[in-house]
C-alpha cells in the first residue's frame, strides 16, 4: 500500500514537472482542489474528449451534441432536487478542527475490515499453495469470521441509516462513528460534533443588488442543461425516440473532502449523454449502454482486469438501476463513470416547475408520453488520472539505467512525433523542420535540438510521445531517417516519404473508433 502511495506521489509530481497538471494559481500556493492543465495536459485532455465525443456523436446516428451555458435559471436546481437534496453529511473533529464526510469515515471503516480479511487470505494462500481452498478458509478461520461479522454488522447499520424513511439518519450516523471508535486521523481523538447536511452547490449573484439580484448556482452537473433543452433539440432536430444528447462541460461542487489530486475537484469537467427512450425499455437500454461504455474504456488496452462494475445498493428515489465503472487506481478501485436509469424524473420535474408540456408524440403507437432516460456520465479529469496512473512506468533498462516512460495510447498522446537533427549543422536542422512542416497538418509534431539524442529521447518518453525521428548524415544523402518506438525503444530506418503512412493510422482517434464497432 505504502509503495502504491509512493507511486501516486511520483505521478503527481511528474504531472507538474512535464507540463500536464499544475495547482491552480500556483504562484499564490494553489487553491484547494482546483487545478490547471499545462501544455501537455491540455492536449491529452482534448484527445480524451475527442475520443468520447466522436464515439458518441459520430458513431451514433441518433446522438447529437449541445453546449449549454454553465449558468442556468435557478428554478432548474429546485426542480432537479439539487437545492434540497444535493448534500453531504459532514462531521467535525473538535480537536483538529478538521471536517470529514461522515459516510466516508464509515465506508473507510468497512474497507478496513475487508482489508484484514484479505490479508488473512493472502497469508494462508502463501502457506498452503495449490491446496488452498478459499471458501473453506473463509468459513472456518476464526479471525476471518470475526472481521466478517464486524463488517456485516456495520454494513447492515450503515444501510439502515442511509435508507431511513425520512432521509439519512444523521444521529444514527454519529452513533455508528462513536460505536466503531473511529478516530480523527489528525488529532487521534473521538471528540466529534453532530453530523450535519451541507449543500455542495456554489452560489453567486446575477445582476446588481440594487436591481434585485437573483441567486444563481454554478451547475453541479451538466445533465440539467440537456434536460431543459430536450424539447428544443427534439423539435428542431426532428429527433425520433430513441435518441441521445451529448455534452462536455465544466461542473462545480464545493467538495468538503477534496483529495487525491484531480480525482475529487471543486471545478471539474464532465462528459454526459442522456439517452431518451420509450418507458418500459429502460432496463434493456441500461444493459446496452453498460456494455458499450465498458467496451469504450477497455478499448484503450489497459487490461480488462483493471475495470469492474459496481452496482448501486442504494438507488436514488428516481432511479431504477445504477452502476459505476470503476478503474484500478493506485489507491484502489475507484469510480470513473456512472450509468444511471433515471426514469422520467428529470423531464417530469421540469414540466411541473416550468408549466411546459414536455412529452414525445410517438408516431408508431399514436401515444404521447414523457420519455425515460438512460444517462452515461464520466469525469474527464478522472479519466485523465486513470490514464496517467496506468501509463506511468519507471523502467529498469538492460544497461542498469532507468527511464520514466508514459505508455499512453498513441491516439491520446499529446505529441505524436518528435523530430531531432543529430547535430545543429550540415543542413540537418533545416531538414528536420522540413519534415515537421509537412507532417504538422496531420498530427502534433515537436522539434527538439537541445542536448544529446539520448536525453531528447528521455524527455519524449516522459511525455508519452510514441515516435521520435532522427535526421543524420545518411538522411542528407538518401532521405531516410531513424524512427524510434517509445515502448520497445527499437529503431529502424525508413524513408521520409513513408513517415506519414506509418504513423498516421496509429496515432489517430479513428484507429480507436474503428475498434469500437
Ligand atoms: N449527472 C450525473 C452525475 O453527475 P455523478 O456520479 O455525481 O453523476 C459523474 O458524477 C462523474 O463525474 C463521476 O463518475 C466522476 O467521474 C465525475 N465527478 C463527480 N464529482 C467529481 C469531482 N468532484 N471531481 C472530479 N470528477 C468528479
Short mmCIF file of C-alpha atoms and ligand atoms in Angstrom, two decimals:
data_model
loop_
_atom_site.label_atom_id
_atom_site.label_comp_id
_atom_site.label_asym_id
_atom_site.label_seq_id
_atom_site.Cartn_x
_atom_site.Cartn_y
_atom_site.Cartn_z
CA UNK A 1 0.00 0.00 0.00
CA UNK A 2 2.76 2.41 1.04
CA UNK A 3 4.51 1.54 -2.22
CA UNK A 4 1.36 2.42 -4.17
CA UNK A 5 1.13 5.74 -2.33
CA UNK A 6 4.73 6.49 -3.32
CA UNK A 7 3.94 5.73 -6.95
CA UNK A 8 0.95 8.04 -6.78
CA UNK A 9 3.08 10.86 -5.33
CA UNK A 10 5.53 10.36 -8.18
CA UNK A 11 2.74 10.57 -10.74
CA UNK A 12 1.51 13.83 -9.20
CA UNK A 13 4.98 15.39 -9.37
CA UNK A 14 5.54 14.01 -12.88
CA UNK A 15 2.31 15.74 -13.96
CA UNK A 16 3.72 19.05 -12.74
CA UNK A 17 7.29 18.59 -13.95
CA UNK A 18 6.24 17.73 -17.50
CA UNK A 19 3.50 20.32 -18.02
CA UNK A 20 0.45 18.10 -17.56
CA UNK A 21 -1.24 19.46 -14.42
CA UNK A 22 -0.38 22.43 -12.18
CA UNK A 23 -2.05 23.54 -8.95
CA UNK A 24 -4.39 26.43 -9.77
CA UNK A 25 -2.84 29.89 -9.18
CA UNK A 26 0.39 28.14 -8.25
CA UNK A 27 2.32 31.36 -7.55
CA UNK A 28 -0.16 32.03 -4.73
CA UNK A 29 0.42 28.49 -3.38
CA UNK A 30 -2.59 26.99 -5.13
CA UNK A 31 -6.30 26.80 -4.43
CA UNK A 32 -7.75 23.70 -2.73
CA UNK A 33 -8.87 21.00 -5.15
CA UNK A 34 -8.62 23.25 -8.21
CA UNK A 35 -6.06 22.50 -10.94
CA UNK A 36 -4.84 23.88 -14.26
CA UNK A 37 -3.84 21.76 -17.23
CA UNK A 38 -0.49 22.63 -18.80
CA UNK A 39 0.83 22.44 -22.35
CA UNK A 40 0.86 18.63 -22.47
CA UNK A 41 -2.14 18.11 -20.18
CA UNK A 42 -4.45 20.15 -22.36
CA UNK A 43 -3.54 18.07 -25.42
CA UNK A 44 -4.15 14.79 -23.61
CA UNK A 45 -7.40 16.13 -22.18
CA UNK A 46 -8.57 17.32 -25.60
CA UNK A 47 -7.80 13.90 -27.06
CA UNK A 48 -9.82 12.16 -24.33
CA UNK A 49 -12.72 14.48 -25.05
CA UNK A 50 -12.47 13.83 -28.78
CA UNK A 51 -12.40 10.09 -28.25
CA UNK A 52 -15.57 10.34 -26.17
CA UNK A 53 -17.33 12.86 -28.41
CA UNK A 54 -16.63 11.01 -31.61
CA UNK A 55 -17.62 7.64 -30.11
CA UNK A 56 -20.95 9.15 -29.10
CA UNK A 57 -21.83 11.69 -31.78
CA UNK A 58 -20.01 10.36 -34.87
CA UNK A 59 -20.62 6.68 -34.28
CA UNK A 60 -24.31 7.01 -33.35
CA UNK A 61 -26.64 8.47 -35.93
CA UNK A 62 -29.22 9.08 -33.23
CA UNK A 63 -26.99 11.07 -30.85
CA UNK A 64 -26.40 14.81 -31.24
CA UNK A 65 -24.38 17.23 -29.15
CA UNK A 66 -25.09 20.54 -27.42
CA UNK A 67 -23.14 23.09 -25.40
CA UNK A 68 -25.38 24.62 -22.73
CA UNK A 69 -24.42 27.56 -20.52
CA UNK A 70 -22.99 26.99 -17.06
CA UNK A 71 -25.42 29.47 -15.52
CA UNK A 72 -28.99 28.24 -15.58
CA UNK A 73 -32.31 29.56 -14.33
CA UNK A 74 -32.31 28.98 -10.54
CA UNK A 75 -35.58 27.04 -10.72
CA UNK A 76 -33.69 24.35 -12.65
CA UNK A 77 -31.98 23.33 -9.43
CA UNK A 78 -35.16 23.42 -7.39
CA UNK A 79 -36.82 21.14 -9.97
CA UNK A 80 -33.86 18.75 -10.18
CA UNK A 81 -33.77 18.36 -6.39
CA UNK A 82 -30.27 19.81 -6.02
CA UNK A 83 -31.34 22.77 -3.82
CA UNK A 84 -32.99 20.47 -1.29
CA UNK A 85 -31.02 17.27 -1.54
CA UNK A 86 -27.57 17.71 -3.07
CA UNK A 87 -25.93 17.37 0.33
CA UNK A 88 -23.07 15.59 2.01
CA UNK A 89 -23.32 14.55 5.69
CA UNK A 90 -20.43 16.28 7.49
CA UNK A 91 -18.83 15.84 10.86
CA UNK A 92 -16.09 17.95 12.52
CA UNK A 93 -13.41 16.86 14.93
CA UNK A 94 -13.31 19.49 17.69
CA UNK A 95 -9.62 18.97 18.45
CA UNK A 96 -8.11 19.06 14.97
CA UNK A 97 -10.86 21.37 13.61
CA UNK A 98 -10.88 19.11 10.53
CA UNK A 99 -14.08 18.35 8.69
CA UNK A 100 -14.94 14.91 7.25
CA UNK A 101 -17.72 13.27 5.33
CA UNK A 102 -19.40 11.02 7.85
CA UNK A 103 -20.36 8.47 5.18
CA UNK A 104 -16.73 8.28 4.00
CA UNK A 105 -15.47 7.67 7.55
CA UNK A 106 -17.87 4.74 7.84
CA UNK A 107 -17.05 3.35 4.39
CA UNK A 108 -13.34 3.52 5.23
CA UNK A 109 -14.02 1.56 8.40
CA UNK A 110 -15.78 -1.13 6.35
CA UNK A 111 -12.81 -1.19 3.96
CA UNK A 112 -10.50 -1.80 6.96
CA UNK A 113 -12.42 -4.97 7.88
CA UNK A 114 -12.28 -6.11 4.24
CA UNK A 115 -8.52 -5.46 4.15
CA UNK A 116 -7.96 -7.52 7.28
CA UNK A 117 -9.86 -10.44 5.76
CA UNK A 118 -7.93 -10.13 2.52
CA UNK A 119 -4.60 -10.14 4.34
CA UNK A 120 -5.50 -13.35 6.21
CA UNK A 121 -6.46 -14.97 2.90
CA UNK A 122 -3.23 -13.90 1.21
CA UNK A 123 -1.15 -15.21 4.11
CA UNK A 124 -2.94 -18.56 4.02
CA UNK A 125 -2.67 -18.75 0.24
CA UNK A 126 1.10 -18.42 0.53
CA UNK A 127 1.24 -21.04 3.26
CA UNK A 128 -0.93 -23.70 1.58
CA UNK A 129 -0.11 -23.01 -2.08
CA UNK A 130 -2.21 -25.00 -4.58
CA UNK A 131 -4.00 -26.90 -1.83
CA UNK A 132 -5.62 -23.68 -0.56
CA UNK A 133 -9.43 -23.70 -0.53
CA UNK A 134 -10.59 -20.10 -0.06
CA UNK A 135 -14.25 -20.89 0.56
CA UNK A 136 -13.39 -23.34 3.29
CA UNK A 137 -10.87 -20.91 4.83
CA UNK A 138 -13.45 -18.11 4.90
CA UNK A 139 -15.97 -20.42 6.56
CA UNK A 140 -13.65 -21.67 9.30
CA UNK A 141 -10.81 -19.24 10.09
CA UNK A 142 -11.53 -17.51 13.40
CA UNK A 143 -10.01 -14.12 12.53
CA UNK A 144 -11.77 -14.02 9.17
CA UNK A 145 -15.08 -14.91 10.78
CA UNK A 146 -14.68 -12.18 13.42
CA UNK A 147 -13.87 -9.50 10.86
CA UNK A 148 -16.64 -10.68 8.55
CA UNK A 149 -19.14 -10.41 11.41
CA UNK A 150 -17.93 -6.89 12.21
CA UNK A 151 -18.20 -5.95 8.54
CA UNK A 152 -21.71 -7.41 8.17
CA UNK A 153 -22.94 -5.68 11.29
CA UNK A 154 -21.53 -2.33 10.17
CA UNK A 155 -22.82 -2.74 6.63
CA UNK A 156 -26.29 -3.52 7.95
CA UNK A 157 -26.34 -0.48 10.27
CA UNK A 158 -24.98 1.76 7.51
CA UNK A 159 -27.71 0.64 5.10
CA UNK A 160 -30.31 1.37 7.76
CA UNK A 161 -29.15 4.95 8.41
CA UNK A 162 -28.67 5.72 4.71
CA UNK A 163 -32.13 4.42 3.81
CA UNK A 164 -34.03 5.77 6.82
CA UNK A 165 -37.64 6.69 5.86
CA UNK A 166 -37.30 10.49 6.34
CA UNK A 167 -33.87 10.74 4.62
CA UNK A 168 -30.43 9.94 6.02
CA UNK A 169 -30.50 9.38 9.80
CA UNK A 170 -27.77 11.82 10.90
CA UNK A 171 -27.91 10.89 14.59
CA UNK A 172 -27.63 7.23 13.68
CA UNK A 173 -24.57 8.03 11.61
CA UNK A 174 -22.85 9.73 14.50
CA UNK A 175 -23.70 6.80 16.76
CA UNK A 176 -22.01 4.40 14.32
CA UNK A 177 -18.87 6.58 14.33
CA UNK A 178 -18.83 6.54 18.13
CA UNK A 179 -19.61 2.82 18.45
CA UNK A 180 -16.93 1.89 15.93
CA UNK A 181 -14.47 4.10 17.84
CA UNK A 182 -13.43 5.88 14.65
CA UNK A 183 -10.75 8.47 15.42
CA UNK A 184 -9.73 11.63 13.58
CA UNK A 185 -6.57 10.78 11.59
CA UNK A 186 -5.04 14.15 12.55
CA UNK A 187 -5.81 14.52 16.28
CA UNK A 188 -6.35 10.84 17.01
CA UNK A 189 -9.36 11.72 19.19
CA UNK A 190 -13.07 10.83 19.15
CA UNK A 191 -14.21 14.36 20.03
CA UNK A 192 -16.82 14.63 17.24
CA UNK A 193 -19.55 17.20 16.59
CA UNK A 194 -23.02 16.15 15.41
CA UNK A 195 -23.43 15.20 11.75
CA UNK A 196 -24.94 17.98 9.59
CA UNK A 197 -26.04 18.19 5.96
CA UNK A 198 -24.03 20.55 3.74
CA UNK A 199 -25.17 21.63 0.25
CA UNK A 200 -22.47 21.20 -2.38
CA UNK A 201 -23.57 23.88 -4.87
CA UNK A 202 -21.61 27.11 -5.28
CA UNK A 203 -23.80 30.19 -5.25
CA UNK A 204 -23.28 33.56 -6.84
CA UNK A 205 -25.41 36.57 -7.76
CA UNK A 206 -26.56 37.72 -11.15
CA UNK A 207 -27.33 41.41 -11.77
CA UNK A 208 -26.59 44.28 -9.39
CA UNK A 209 -28.05 44.14 -5.90
CA UNK A 210 -29.83 47.49 -6.44
CA UNK A 211 -31.83 45.84 -9.26
CA UNK A 212 -32.75 42.98 -7.04
CA UNK A 213 -30.06 40.46 -7.90
CA UNK A 214 -31.02 36.82 -8.02
CA UNK A 215 -29.07 33.95 -6.55
CA UNK A 216 -27.83 31.58 -9.16
CA UNK A 217 -25.72 28.44 -8.95
CA UNK A 218 -22.70 27.13 -10.75
CA UNK A 219 -24.04 23.90 -12.25
CA UNK A 220 -23.08 20.82 -10.23
CA UNK A 221 -23.68 18.55 -13.26
CA UNK A 222 -24.01 19.21 -16.99
CA UNK A 223 -27.02 16.88 -17.32
CA UNK A 224 -29.63 19.51 -16.45
CA UNK A 225 -28.53 21.62 -19.45
CA UNK A 226 -29.54 18.63 -21.58
CA UNK A 227 -32.89 18.06 -19.88
CA UNK A 228 -34.01 21.69 -20.22
CA UNK A 229 -33.07 21.56 -23.93
CA UNK A 230 -34.83 18.27 -24.62
CA UNK A 231 -37.77 19.91 -26.40
CA UNK A 232 -35.57 22.34 -28.38
CA UNK A 233 -33.38 19.56 -29.73
CA UNK A 234 -36.15 17.05 -30.31
CA UNK A 235 -38.23 19.56 -32.28
CA UNK A 236 -35.50 21.36 -34.25
CA UNK A 237 -33.60 18.15 -34.97
CA UNK A 238 -36.85 16.23 -35.67
CA UNK A 239 -35.43 13.50 -33.48
CA UNK A 240 -37.25 10.22 -33.11
CA UNK A 241 -37.01 8.09 -29.97
CA UNK A 242 -34.68 6.50 -29.03
CA UNK A 243 -32.18 9.34 -29.33
CA UNK A 244 -29.42 10.88 -27.25
CA UNK A 245 -27.99 14.31 -26.45
CA UNK A 246 -24.31 14.53 -25.53
CA UNK A 247 -22.44 17.34 -23.84
CA UNK A 248 -18.99 18.08 -22.47
CA UNK A 249 -18.57 20.88 -19.96
CA UNK A 250 -17.50 22.18 -16.60
CA UNK A 251 -19.28 21.33 -13.37
CA UNK A 252 -18.68 22.69 -9.88
CA UNK A 253 -19.09 21.13 -6.45
CA UNK A 254 -17.99 22.50 -3.11
CA UNK A 255 -16.47 19.15 -2.14
CA UNK A 256 -15.56 19.04 1.51
CA UNK A 257 -13.21 16.14 1.40
CA UNK A 258 -11.26 17.06 -1.71
CA UNK A 259 -8.45 14.55 -2.02
CA UNK A 260 -6.31 12.51 -4.32
CA UNK A 261 -5.19 15.21 -6.71
CA UNK A 262 -7.57 15.56 -9.67
CA UNK A 263 -9.77 12.67 -8.52
CA UNK A 264 -12.08 14.89 -6.49
CA UNK A 265 -12.05 18.52 -7.58
CA UNK A 266 -14.19 21.56 -6.91
CA UNK A 267 -14.15 22.57 -10.58
CA UNK A 268 -14.10 19.64 -13.00
CA UNK A 269 -15.34 18.56 -16.38
CA UNK A 270 -17.99 16.02 -17.28
CA UNK A 271 -18.90 14.17 -20.48
CA UNK A 272 -22.55 13.26 -20.20
CA UNK A 273 -25.07 11.68 -22.52
CA UNK A 274 -28.79 11.41 -21.88
CA UNK A 275 -30.48 8.75 -23.97
CA UNK A 276 -34.25 9.29 -24.29
CA UNK A 277 -36.31 6.14 -24.66
CA UNK A 278 -39.78 4.67 -24.51
CA UNK A 279 -40.89 3.80 -20.94
CA UNK A 280 -40.58 0.08 -20.30
CA UNK A 281 -37.47 -0.33 -22.47
CA UNK A 282 -35.12 1.19 -19.91
CA UNK A 283 -33.57 -1.95 -18.46
CA UNK A 284 -32.62 -3.22 -21.92
CA UNK A 285 -31.05 0.11 -22.82
CA UNK A 286 -29.33 0.31 -19.45
CA UNK A 287 -27.66 -3.03 -20.16
CA UNK A 288 -26.68 -1.97 -23.70
CA UNK A 289 -25.11 1.27 -22.51
CA UNK A 290 -23.29 -0.52 -19.70
CA UNK A 291 -21.68 -2.85 -22.23
CA UNK A 292 -20.85 -0.10 -24.72
CA UNK A 293 -19.28 2.13 -22.10
CA UNK A 294 -17.18 -0.70 -20.68
CA UNK A 295 -16.00 -1.50 -24.21
CA UNK A 296 -15.04 2.15 -24.72
CA UNK A 297 -12.83 2.00 -21.61
CA UNK A 298 -11.28 -1.39 -22.33
CA UNK A 299 -10.59 -0.37 -25.93
CA UNK A 300 -7.64 1.67 -24.59
CA UNK A 301 -5.83 -1.60 -23.91
CA UNK A 302 -5.25 -1.21 -20.17
CA UNK A 303 -6.44 -4.78 -19.41
CA UNK A 304 -9.95 -5.93 -18.53
CA UNK A 305 -8.81 -6.85 -15.00
CA UNK A 306 -8.40 -3.15 -14.20
CA UNK A 307 -12.11 -2.41 -14.59
CA UNK A 308 -15.21 -3.54 -12.76
CA UNK A 309 -18.86 -2.59 -12.43
CA UNK A 310 -20.08 -1.56 -9.04
CA UNK A 311 -23.87 -1.85 -8.98
CA UNK A 312 -25.53 0.53 -6.52
CA UNK A 313 -27.24 -1.00 -3.48
CA UNK A 314 -28.86 2.29 -2.68
CA UNK A 315 -30.75 3.84 -5.57
CA UNK A 316 -31.79 7.48 -5.73
CA UNK A 317 -35.59 7.66 -5.41
CA UNK A 318 -35.99 8.40 -9.14
CA UNK A 319 -33.59 5.73 -10.43
CA UNK A 320 -34.45 2.11 -11.14
CA UNK A 321 -30.91 0.93 -11.91
CA UNK A 322 -27.43 2.41 -11.46
CA UNK A 323 -23.87 1.23 -11.74
CA UNK A 324 -20.38 2.70 -11.68
CA UNK A 325 -17.47 1.75 -13.87
CA UNK A 326 -14.51 1.58 -11.53
CA UNK A 327 -10.85 1.65 -12.52
CA UNK A 328 -7.93 0.23 -10.57
CA UNK A 329 -6.11 3.38 -9.41
CA UNK A 330 -3.01 3.23 -7.17
CA UNK A 331 -5.39 3.96 -4.26
CA UNK A 332 -7.84 1.15 -5.08
CA UNK A 333 -10.77 0.57 -7.45
CA UNK A 334 -12.47 3.96 -7.87
CA UNK A 335 -15.46 5.30 -9.80
CA UNK A 336 -14.66 6.89 -13.14
CA UNK A 337 -18.10 6.77 -14.72
CA UNK A 338 -21.72 6.40 -13.63
CA UNK A 339 -24.52 4.83 -15.70
CA UNK A 340 -27.99 5.54 -14.42
CA UNK A 341 -31.51 4.65 -15.42
CA UNK A 342 -33.22 7.89 -14.31
CA UNK A 343 -36.83 7.06 -15.34
CA UNK A 344 -38.77 10.21 -16.38
CA UNK A 345 -37.95 12.02 -13.15
CA UNK A 346 -36.00 14.99 -14.53
CA UNK A 347 -38.24 15.74 -17.51
CA UNK A 348 -41.37 15.43 -15.34
CA UNK A 349 -39.92 17.74 -12.71
CA UNK A 350 -39.03 20.36 -15.33
CA UNK A 351 -42.52 20.05 -16.83
CA UNK A 352 -44.01 20.62 -13.37
CA UNK A 353 -41.82 23.61 -12.43
CA UNK A 354 -41.86 25.32 -15.85
CA UNK A 355 -45.53 24.65 -16.62
CA UNK A 356 -44.49 23.44 -20.12
CA UNK A 357 -45.66 20.17 -21.56
CA UNK A 358 -42.56 18.03 -22.06
CA UNK A 359 -43.72 14.97 -23.93
CA UNK A 360 -42.98 12.94 -27.01
CA UNK A 361 -45.62 12.02 -29.55
CA UNK A 362 -44.81 8.51 -30.71
CA UNK A 363 -45.99 8.14 -34.32
CA UNK A 364 -45.70 4.37 -34.09
CA UNK A 365 -48.04 3.91 -31.13
CA UNK A 366 -50.02 7.16 -31.55
CA UNK A 367 -49.36 7.96 -27.90
CA UNK A 368 -47.78 10.86 -26.06
CA UNK A 369 -45.57 10.20 -23.09
CA UNK A 370 -42.68 11.59 -21.07
CA UNK A 371 -39.57 9.74 -22.23
CA UNK A 372 -37.43 7.72 -19.84
CA UNK A 373 -33.71 8.40 -19.69
CA UNK A 374 -30.51 6.38 -19.50
CA UNK A 375 -27.57 8.56 -18.53
CA UNK A 376 -23.87 7.89 -19.02
CA UNK A 377 -21.74 10.33 -17.04
CA UNK A 378 -17.95 10.31 -16.98
CA UNK A 379 -15.48 12.77 -15.44
CA UNK A 380 -12.80 13.95 -17.89
CA UNK A 381 -10.35 14.58 -15.06
CA UNK A 382 -10.84 11.13 -13.51
CA UNK A 383 -10.37 9.58 -16.92
CA UNK A 384 -7.18 11.64 -17.32
CA UNK A 385 -5.96 10.44 -13.93
CA UNK A 386 -6.68 6.78 -14.70
CA UNK A 387 -4.75 7.08 -17.97
CA UNK A 388 -1.77 8.73 -16.29
CA UNK A 389 -1.73 6.14 -13.49
CA UNK A 390 -1.83 3.22 -15.87
CA UNK A 391 0.70 4.66 -18.32
CA UNK A 392 3.39 5.74 -15.87
CA UNK A 393 6.39 3.42 -15.56
CA UNK A 394 9.85 3.70 -14.09
CA UNK A 395 11.60 1.16 -16.26
CA UNK A 396 14.89 -0.52 -15.43
CA UNK A 397 16.89 -0.84 -18.63
CA UNK A 398 19.33 -3.66 -19.50
CA UNK A 399 22.28 -1.23 -19.09
CA UNK A 400 21.27 -0.60 -15.46
CA UNK A 401 19.83 2.86 -16.10
CA UNK A 402 16.19 3.75 -15.51
CA UNK A 403 13.86 5.70 -17.70
CA UNK A 404 10.48 7.20 -16.85
CA UNK A 405 8.06 6.48 -19.63
CA UNK A 406 4.37 7.18 -20.17
CA UNK A 407 2.88 4.33 -22.21
CA UNK A 408 -0.04 6.49 -23.33
CA UNK A 409 -2.30 5.07 -26.03
CA UNK A 410 -0.76 6.67 -29.13
CA UNK A 411 -4.08 8.20 -30.16
CA UNK A 412 -4.27 10.11 -26.87
CA UNK A 413 -0.62 11.17 -26.59
CA UNK A 414 -0.11 14.98 -26.51
CA UNK A 415 2.75 14.87 -29.04
CA UNK A 416 2.76 12.15 -31.70
CA UNK A 417 6.12 12.68 -33.32
CA UNK A 418 9.35 14.38 -32.23
CA UNK A 419 11.93 15.25 -34.87
CA UNK A 420 15.59 15.71 -33.94
CA UNK A 421 18.56 16.81 -36.03
CA UNK A 422 21.54 14.72 -34.86
CA UNK A 423 23.69 17.88 -34.85
CA UNK A 424 22.94 21.55 -35.36
CA UNK A 425 24.89 21.73 -38.62
CA UNK A 426 25.22 20.32 -42.16
CA UNK A 427 21.64 21.24 -43.05
CA UNK A 428 20.16 18.76 -40.52
CA UNK A 429 18.04 21.31 -38.57
CA UNK A 430 16.56 22.57 -41.85
CA UNK A 431 15.79 19.01 -42.97
CA UNK A 432 14.12 18.26 -39.64
CA UNK A 433 12.00 21.41 -39.95
CA UNK A 434 11.04 20.37 -43.47
CA UNK A 435 9.71 17.06 -42.13
CA UNK A 436 7.71 18.85 -39.44
CA UNK A 437 6.33 21.39 -41.90
CA UNK A 438 4.99 18.53 -43.98
CA UNK A 439 3.57 16.40 -41.14
CA UNK A 440 2.19 19.06 -38.76
CA UNK A 441 -1.04 19.21 -40.77
CA UNK A 442 -1.74 15.58 -39.92
CA UNK A 443 -0.68 15.22 -36.28
CA UNK A 444 1.04 17.07 -33.44
CA UNK A 445 4.83 17.25 -34.03
CA UNK A 446 7.64 18.71 -31.95
CA UNK A 447 11.11 19.87 -32.95
CA UNK A 448 13.99 19.38 -30.47
CA UNK A 449 17.66 20.15 -31.00
CA UNK A 450 18.94 20.73 -27.45
CA UNK A 451 21.10 18.13 -25.63
CA UNK A 452 22.35 14.73 -26.73
CA UNK A 453 19.95 12.45 -28.58
CA UNK A 454 19.65 10.13 -25.53
CA UNK A 455 18.40 12.97 -23.34
CA UNK A 456 15.97 14.08 -26.01
CA UNK A 457 14.54 10.54 -26.17
CA UNK A 458 14.08 10.53 -22.40
CA UNK A 459 12.20 13.84 -22.46
CA UNK A 460 9.87 12.48 -25.12
CA UNK A 461 9.37 9.19 -23.22
CA UNK A 462 8.36 11.23 -20.18
CA UNK A 463 5.53 12.93 -22.07
CA UNK A 464 4.46 9.71 -23.79
CA UNK A 465 5.46 10.68 -27.36
CA UNK A 466 5.09 7.40 -29.33
CA UNK A 467 7.60 8.17 -32.10
CA UNK A 468 10.91 10.01 -32.48
CA UNK A 469 12.70 10.62 -35.75
CA UNK A 470 16.39 11.48 -36.06
CA UNK A 471 17.85 13.26 -39.04
CA UNK A 472 21.52 12.27 -39.52
CA UNK A 473 24.25 12.31 -42.13
CA UNK A 474 22.66 9.48 -44.07
CA UNK A 475 19.39 11.43 -44.30
CA UNK A 476 21.21 14.14 -46.20
CA UNK A 477 22.29 11.51 -48.72
CA UNK A 478 19.25 9.23 -49.16
CA UNK A 479 16.25 10.92 -47.47
CA UNK A 480 15.83 8.19 -44.86
CA UNK A 481 15.63 8.71 -41.08
CA UNK A 482 15.71 6.53 -37.98
CA UNK A 483 12.27 6.02 -36.47
CA UNK A 484 12.32 5.09 -32.78
CA UNK A 485 9.43 3.41 -30.99
CA UNK A 486 8.72 4.67 -27.45
CA UNK A 487 7.73 1.33 -25.90
CA UNK A 488 10.26 -1.04 -27.48
CA UNK A 489 12.95 1.66 -27.99
CA UNK A 490 13.71 -0.10 -31.27
CA UNK A 491 14.94 1.96 -34.17
CA UNK A 492 14.50 1.29 -37.85
CA UNK A 493 15.49 3.13 -40.99
CA UNK A 494 12.53 4.43 -43.02
CA UNK A 495 12.08 6.76 -45.96
CA UNK A 496 10.86 10.26 -45.07
CA UNK A 497 8.14 9.83 -47.67
CA UNK A 498 6.76 6.81 -45.74
CA UNK A 499 6.62 8.50 -42.32
CA UNK A 500 3.08 9.76 -42.63
CA UNK A 501 1.58 6.43 -43.65
CA UNK A 502 3.48 4.56 -40.94
CA UNK A 503 2.46 6.92 -38.13
CA UNK A 504 -0.86 8.50 -39.01
CA UNK A 505 -3.08 5.48 -38.67
CA UNK A 506 -1.64 4.52 -35.33
CA UNK A 507 -1.96 7.96 -33.73
CA UNK A 508 -5.40 8.95 -34.97
CA UNK A 509 -8.55 8.75 -32.86
CA UNK A 510 -10.10 6.96 -35.85
CA UNK A 511 -7.94 3.92 -35.10
CA UNK A 512 -9.57 3.70 -31.65
CA UNK A 513 -13.05 4.30 -33.01
CA UNK A 514 -12.77 1.54 -35.60
CA UNK A 515 -12.06 -0.98 -32.86
CA UNK A 516 -15.31 0.02 -31.13
CA UNK A 517 -17.61 -1.06 -33.93
N1 LIG B 1 -25.30 13.59 -13.88
C1 LIG B 1 -24.90 12.53 -13.03
C2 LIG B 1 -23.73 12.85 -12.22
O1 LIG B 1 -23.24 13.96 -12.18
P1 LIG B 1 -22.03 11.77 -10.56
O2 LIG B 1 -21.82 10.32 -10.22
O3 LIG B 1 -22.25 12.72 -9.45
O4 LIG B 1 -23.27 11.77 -11.56
C3 LIG B 1 -20.49 11.62 -12.66
O5 LIG B 1 -20.81 12.27 -11.45
C4 LIG B 1 -18.99 11.57 -12.85
O6 LIG B 1 -18.43 12.87 -12.71
C5 LIG B 1 -18.27 10.71 -11.82
O7 LIG B 1 -18.26 9.35 -12.19
C6 LIG B 1 -16.87 11.31 -11.84
O8 LIG B 1 -16.11 10.77 -12.90
C7 LIG B 1 -17.14 12.78 -12.13
N2 LIG B 1 -17.08 13.57 -10.89
C8 LIG B 1 -18.05 13.76 -9.99
N3 LIG B 1 -17.63 14.56 -8.99
C9 LIG B 1 -16.35 14.88 -9.27
C10 LIG B 1 -15.36 15.68 -8.62
N4 LIG B 1 -15.62 16.34 -7.50
N5 LIG B 1 -14.12 15.79 -9.20
C11 LIG B 1 -13.85 15.15 -10.36
N6 LIG B 1 -14.75 14.39 -11.01
C12 LIG B 1 -15.98 14.25 -10.48
#
